[in-house]
Coordinates of C-alpha atoms in Angstrom, one line a residue:
X28 CA 13.4 35.7 7.6
X29 CA 11.1 33.6 9.9
X30 CA 10.3 30.0 9.6
X31 CA 6.9 30.8 8.2
X32 CA 8.6 32.9 5.5
X33 CA 11.0 30.1 4.6
X34 CA 8.2 27.5 4.3
X35 CA 6.1 29.9 2.3
X36 CA 9.0 30.7 -0.1
X37 CA 9.8 27.1 -0.6
X38 CA 6.1 26.2 -1.3
X39 CA 5.8 29.1 -3.8
X40 CA 8.9 28.2 -5.7
X41 CA 7.8 24.5 -5.8
X42 CA 4.5 25.6 -7.2
X43 CA 6.0 27.5 -10.1
X44 CA 8.6 24.7 -10.7
X45 CA 6.0 21.9 -10.8
X46 CA 3.7 24.1 -13.0
X47 CA 6.6 24.7 -15.4
X48 CA 7.4 21.0 -15.7
X49 CA 3.7 20.2 -16.1
X50 CA 3.4 22.9 -18.9
X51 CA 6.3 21.3 -20.8
X52 CA 4.7 17.8 -20.4
X53 CA 1.3 19.2 -21.6
X54 CA 2.9 20.7 -24.7
X55 CA 4.9 17.6 -25.5
X56 CA 1.7 15.5 -25.0
X57 CA -0.2 17.6 -27.6
X58 CA 2.7 17.3 -30.0
X59 CA 2.9 13.5 -29.6
X60 CA -0.9 13.0 -29.9
X61 CA -1.0 15.3 -32.9
X62 CA 1.9 13.5 -34.5
X63 CA 0.2 10.1 -34.0
X64 CA -3.2 11.6 -35.0
X65 CA -4.6 10.0 -31.9
X66 CA -7.5 12.5 -31.7
X67 CA -9.3 10.9 -34.7
X68 CA -11.3 8.4 -32.5
X69 CA -14.2 9.8 -30.4
X70 CA -12.9 8.4 -27.1
X71 CA -9.5 9.9 -27.7
X72 CA -11.1 13.2 -28.6
X73 CA -12.9 13.2 -25.2
X74 CA -9.6 12.4 -23.5
X75 CA -7.8 15.2 -25.4
X76 CA -10.5 17.8 -24.4
X77 CA -10.3 16.6 -20.8
X78 CA -6.5 17.0 -20.8
X79 CA -6.9 20.6 -22.2
X80 CA -9.6 21.5 -19.7
X81 CA -7.4 20.3 -16.8
X82 CA -4.5 22.3 -18.1
X83 CA -6.6 25.5 -18.4
X84 CA -8.1 25.1 -14.9
X85 CA -4.6 24.4 -13.4
X86 CA -3.2 27.5 -15.1
X87 CA -6.1 29.6 -13.8
X88 CA -5.6 28.3 -10.3
X89 CA -1.9 29.2 -10.4
X90 CA -2.7 32.7 -11.6
X91 CA -5.3 33.2 -8.9
X92 CA -3.0 31.9 -6.3
X93 CA -0.2 34.3 -7.5
X94 CA -2.6 37.2 -6.9
X95 CA -3.2 35.9 -3.4
X96 CA 0.6 35.5 -2.8
X97 CA 1.4 39.0 -4.1
X98 CA -1.4 40.4 -1.8
X99 CA -0.2 38.8 1.4
X100 CA 3.4 39.6 0.7
X101 CA 2.8 43.3 0.0
X102 CA 0.5 43.6 3.0
X103 CA 2.9 41.6 5.2
X104 CA 0.2 39.1 6.1
X105 CA 2.4 36.0 6.2
X106 CA 1.4 35.3 9.8
X107 CA -1.2 32.5 9.6
X108 CA -3.2 34.3 12.4
X109 CA -4.2 36.9 9.8
X110 CA -5.4 34.3 7.3
X111 CA -9.2 34.5 8.3
X112 CA -9.0 38.3 8.2
X113 CA -7.7 38.9 4.6
X114 CA -9.8 41.3 2.6
X115 CA -13.1 40.0 1.1
X116 CA -11.6 40.2 -2.4
X117 CA -8.7 38.0 -1.4
X118 CA -10.9 35.6 0.4
X119 CA -13.0 35.3 -2.8
X120 CA -9.8 34.7 -4.8
X121 CA -8.7 32.0 -2.2
X122 CA -12.1 30.4 -2.6
X123 CA -11.4 30.1 -6.3
X124 CA -7.9 28.8 -5.6
X125 CA -9.5 26.0 -3.6
X126 CA -12.6 25.4 -5.8
X127 CA -10.6 25.0 -9.0
X128 CA -8.5 22.0 -7.6
X129 CA -11.8 20.4 -6.5
X130 CA -13.1 20.6 -10.1
X131 CA -9.8 19.4 -11.5
X132 CA -9.8 16.5 -8.9
X133 CA -13.3 15.5 -10.0
X134 CA -12.3 15.4 -13.7
X135 CA -9.2 13.4 -12.9
X136 CA -11.2 11.1 -10.6
X137 CA -13.7 10.4 -13.4
X138 CA -10.9 9.7 -15.9
X139 CA -9.3 7.3 -13.5
X140 CA -12.7 5.6 -12.8
X141 CA -13.2 5.4 -16.6
X142 CA -9.9 3.7 -16.9
X143 CA -11.1 1.3 -14.2
X144 CA -14.2 0.7 -16.3
X145 CA -12.1 -0.2 -19.4
X146 CA -9.5 -2.2 -17.5
X147 CA -12.2 -4.3 -15.8
X148 CA -13.8 -5.3 -19.1
X149 CA -16.4 -2.4 -19.2
X150 CA -18.4 -3.8 -16.3
X151 CA -20.6 -1.0 -15.1
X152 CA -21.3 -2.5 -11.6
X153 CA -17.7 -2.1 -10.5
X154 CA -17.5 1.6 -11.2
X155 CA -21.0 2.7 -9.9
X156 CA -20.1 3.0 -6.2
X157 CA -16.8 4.9 -6.7
X158 CA -18.4 7.2 -9.3
X159 CA -21.3 8.0 -7.0
X160 CA -19.1 8.5 -4.0
X161 CA -16.6 10.8 -5.7
X162 CA -19.4 12.8 -7.4
X163 CA -21.2 13.4 -4.0
X164 CA -17.9 14.1 -2.2
X165 CA -16.7 16.6 -4.7
X166 CA -20.1 18.4 -4.9
X167 CA -20.2 18.6 -1.2
X168 CA -16.6 19.9 -1.1
X169 CA -17.3 22.5 -3.8
X170 CA -20.3 24.0 -2.0
X171 CA -18.9 23.7 1.5
X172 CA -15.4 25.0 0.9
X173 CA -16.6 28.0 -1.1
X174 CA -19.1 29.0 1.6
X175 CA -16.7 28.6 4.4
X176 CA -13.8 30.3 2.6
X177 CA -15.9 33.4 1.8
X178 CA -17.3 33.6 5.3
X179 CA -14.0 32.7 7.0
X180 CA -13.9 35.8 9.1
X181 CA -17.0 34.8 11.0
X182 CA -16.7 33.0 14.4
X183 CA -16.4 29.2 14.1
X184 CA -15.9 29.1 10.3
X185 CA -12.1 28.5 10.3
X186 CA -12.6 25.4 12.6
X187 CA -15.5 24.2 10.5
X188 CA -13.5 24.7 7.3
X189 CA -10.6 22.7 8.6
X190 CA -12.9 19.8 9.6
X191 CA -14.7 19.9 6.3
X192 CA -11.4 19.9 4.4
X193 CA -10.1 17.0 6.4
X194 CA -13.2 15.0 5.8
X195 CA -13.4 15.6 2.1
X196 CA -9.7 15.0 1.5
X197 CA -9.7 11.8 3.6
X198 CA -12.8 10.4 1.7
X199 CA -11.3 11.3 -1.7
X200 CA -8.0 9.7 -0.7
X201 CA -9.7 6.5 0.4
X202 CA -11.8 6.3 -2.8
X203 CA -8.7 6.8 -5.0
X204 CA -6.7 4.2 -3.1
X205 CA -9.5 1.7 -3.6
X206 CA -9.9 2.4 -7.3
X207 CA -6.2 2.4 -8.0
X208 CA -5.6 -0.8 -6.0
X209 CA -8.3 -2.5 -8.0
X210 CA -6.8 -1.2 -11.3
X211 CA -3.3 -2.3 -10.3
X212 CA -4.5 -5.7 -9.3
X213 CA -6.4 -6.2 -12.5
X214 CA -3.5 -5.0 -14.6
X215 CA -1.1 -7.4 -12.8
X216 CA -3.5 -10.3 -13.4
X217 CA -3.9 -9.5 -17.1
X218 CA -0.1 -9.2 -17.5
X219 CA 0.3 -12.7 -15.9
X220 CA -2.2 -14.1 -18.4
X221 CA -0.5 -12.3 -21.2
X222 CA 2.9 -13.9 -20.3
X223 CA 1.2 -17.3 -20.6
X224 CA -0.1 -16.5 -24.1
X225 CA 2.3 -14.0 -25.5
X226 CA 5.5 -15.0 -23.7
X227 CA 8.3 -12.5 -24.0
X228 CA 6.3 -10.7 -26.7
X229 CA 4.2 -9.1 -23.9
X230 CA 7.1 -6.6 -23.4
X231 CA 6.3 -5.1 -26.8
X232 CA 3.0 -3.9 -25.3
X233 CA 3.6 -3.5 -21.6
X234 CA 7.2 -3.8 -20.4
X235 CA 7.8 -2.1 -17.0
X236 CA 6.5 -1.4 -13.5
X237 CA 6.4 2.3 -14.2
X238 CA 3.8 1.8 -17.0
X239 CA 1.6 -0.1 -14.5
X240 CA 2.0 2.7 -11.9
X241 CA 1.1 5.4 -14.5
X242 CA -1.9 3.6 -16.0
X243 CA -3.4 2.5 -12.6
X244 CA -3.3 6.2 -11.4
X245 CA -0.9 5.5 -8.6
X246 CA 1.0 8.7 -9.2
X247 CA -2.2 10.6 -8.3
X248 CA -2.3 9.0 -4.9
X249 CA 1.4 9.6 -4.4
X250 CA 0.8 13.3 -5.0
X251 CA -2.1 13.3 -2.5
X252 CA 0.1 11.7 0.1
X253 CA 2.8 14.3 -0.6
X254 CA 0.3 17.1 0.0
X255 CA -1.0 15.3 3.2
X256 CA 2.6 15.0 4.6
X257 CA 3.3 18.7 3.9
X258 CA 0.1 19.9 5.6
X259 CA 1.0 17.7 8.7
X260 CA 4.5 19.1 8.8
X261 CA 3.5 22.7 8.2
X262 CA -0.1 22.9 9.4
X263 CA -0.5 26.7 9.5
X264 CA 0.4 28.2 6.2
X265 CA -0.3 31.8 5.3
X266 CA -2.1 30.5 2.3
X267 CA -3.0 27.1 1.0
X268 CA -0.3 24.7 -0.2
X269 CA -2.6 22.9 -2.6
X270 CA -1.6 24.7 -5.8
X271 CA 2.0 23.6 -5.3
X272 CA 0.9 20.0 -5.7
X273 CA -1.9 20.6 -8.3
X274 CA 0.4 20.3 -11.3
X275 CA 1.6 16.8 -10.1
X276 CA -2.1 15.7 -9.7
X277 CA -2.9 17.2 -13.1
X278 CA 0.0 15.4 -14.8
X279 CA -1.3 12.0 -13.9
X280 CA -4.4 12.0 -16.1
X281 CA -2.3 13.7 -18.8
X282 CA 0.1 10.7 -18.8
X283 CA -2.8 8.2 -18.9
X284 CA -4.4 10.0 -21.8
X285 CA -1.1 10.1 -23.8
X286 CA -0.6 6.3 -23.3
X287 CA -4.2 5.7 -24.4
X288 CA -3.8 7.9 -27.4
X289 CA -0.6 6.1 -28.4
X290 CA -2.3 2.7 -28.0
X291 CA 0.1 1.4 -25.3
X292 CA -2.5 0.6 -22.6
X293 CA -3.6 -2.7 -21.1
X294 CA -6.5 -3.0 -23.5
X295 CA -4.0 -3.3 -26.3
X296 CA -2.5 -6.3 -24.5
X297 CA -6.0 -7.8 -24.1
X298 CA -6.6 -7.3 -27.8
X299 CA -3.3 -9.0 -28.7
X300 CA -4.2 -11.9 -26.4
X301 CA -7.7 -12.2 -28.0
X302 CA -6.2 -12.1 -31.5
X303 CA -3.6 -14.7 -30.8
X304 CA -6.1 -17.0 -29.1
X305 CA -8.5 -16.7 -32.0
X306 CA -5.7 -17.4 -34.4
X307 CA -4.6 -20.5 -32.4
X308 CA -8.2 -21.8 -32.3
X309 CA -8.6 -21.2 -36.0
X310 CA -5.3 -23.1 -36.7
X311 CA -6.4 -25.9 -34.4
X312 CA -9.7 -26.2 -36.2
X313 CA -7.9 -26.2 -39.6
X314 CA -5.6 -29.0 -38.4
X315 CA -8.5 -31.1 -37.2
X316 CA -10.4 -30.6 -40.5
X317 CA -7.3 -31.8 -42.3
X318 CA -7.0 -34.9 -40.1
X319 CA -10.6 -35.9 -40.7
X320 CA -11.1 -38.6 -43.5
X321 CA -12.8 -37.4 -46.6
X322 CA -16.3 -38.6 -47.0
X323 CA -16.9 -41.1 -49.7
X324 CA -18.2 -39.9 -53.0

């Protein structure tokens, strides 16, 4: 078995392993949210529908990629040189395999940006630039990748596709790094404030670093870096490596949605701080009222 075959086999097995883990996570998430009846609120219903949409799209992508894998194995087209010359039907399937992750990426990006909107006190100005950039970038990617993948057999298209993919991926990575860095910084600042007001009680709401990593969306960027490293180490695959990492990327918004549905997000810490502060102010005013001398009758 050649080196290409080994890398291809490892990537394929990783894809089905990560999808299996993601499927179990998705089912458990539905059970937990149903048990807590977290879908009663309108925003949680939107979260739930988004989570289901991401799972369906991820499943469809894995199925399409399986068709491509079976095709290239049966026709012995594992050599990357043959990649631009696959049959038109397989090139169309491959276009779908790449287009679906772009759509999933956009849904995930919007959810993470929405979390940014919530974390930063629902300030619209802070999310406008990343939202516009990610919308334009994903729209450009969707149109460009589909066209180049379908016309990949034409001269110059493989090189153009590679440059387009690198540009889109790099911009998407930079946008997500910026958003997640801002989210993590704001969460860290809020936790410090919570420690001053709630003391040790803050651990009841937000108690470990992993929770901050999940809610900020840092796992999403880690998955993107893993994909980037893989493409740098094995730059000429017989088919795209992207579906192997897609379940990891899809799991990130799922975990965020579950935390939001269970009410263990940073806004719950903020609500606790506001409640305690208001109670302390009320108690202080009551004490001052009691200290004031009664007016003469």
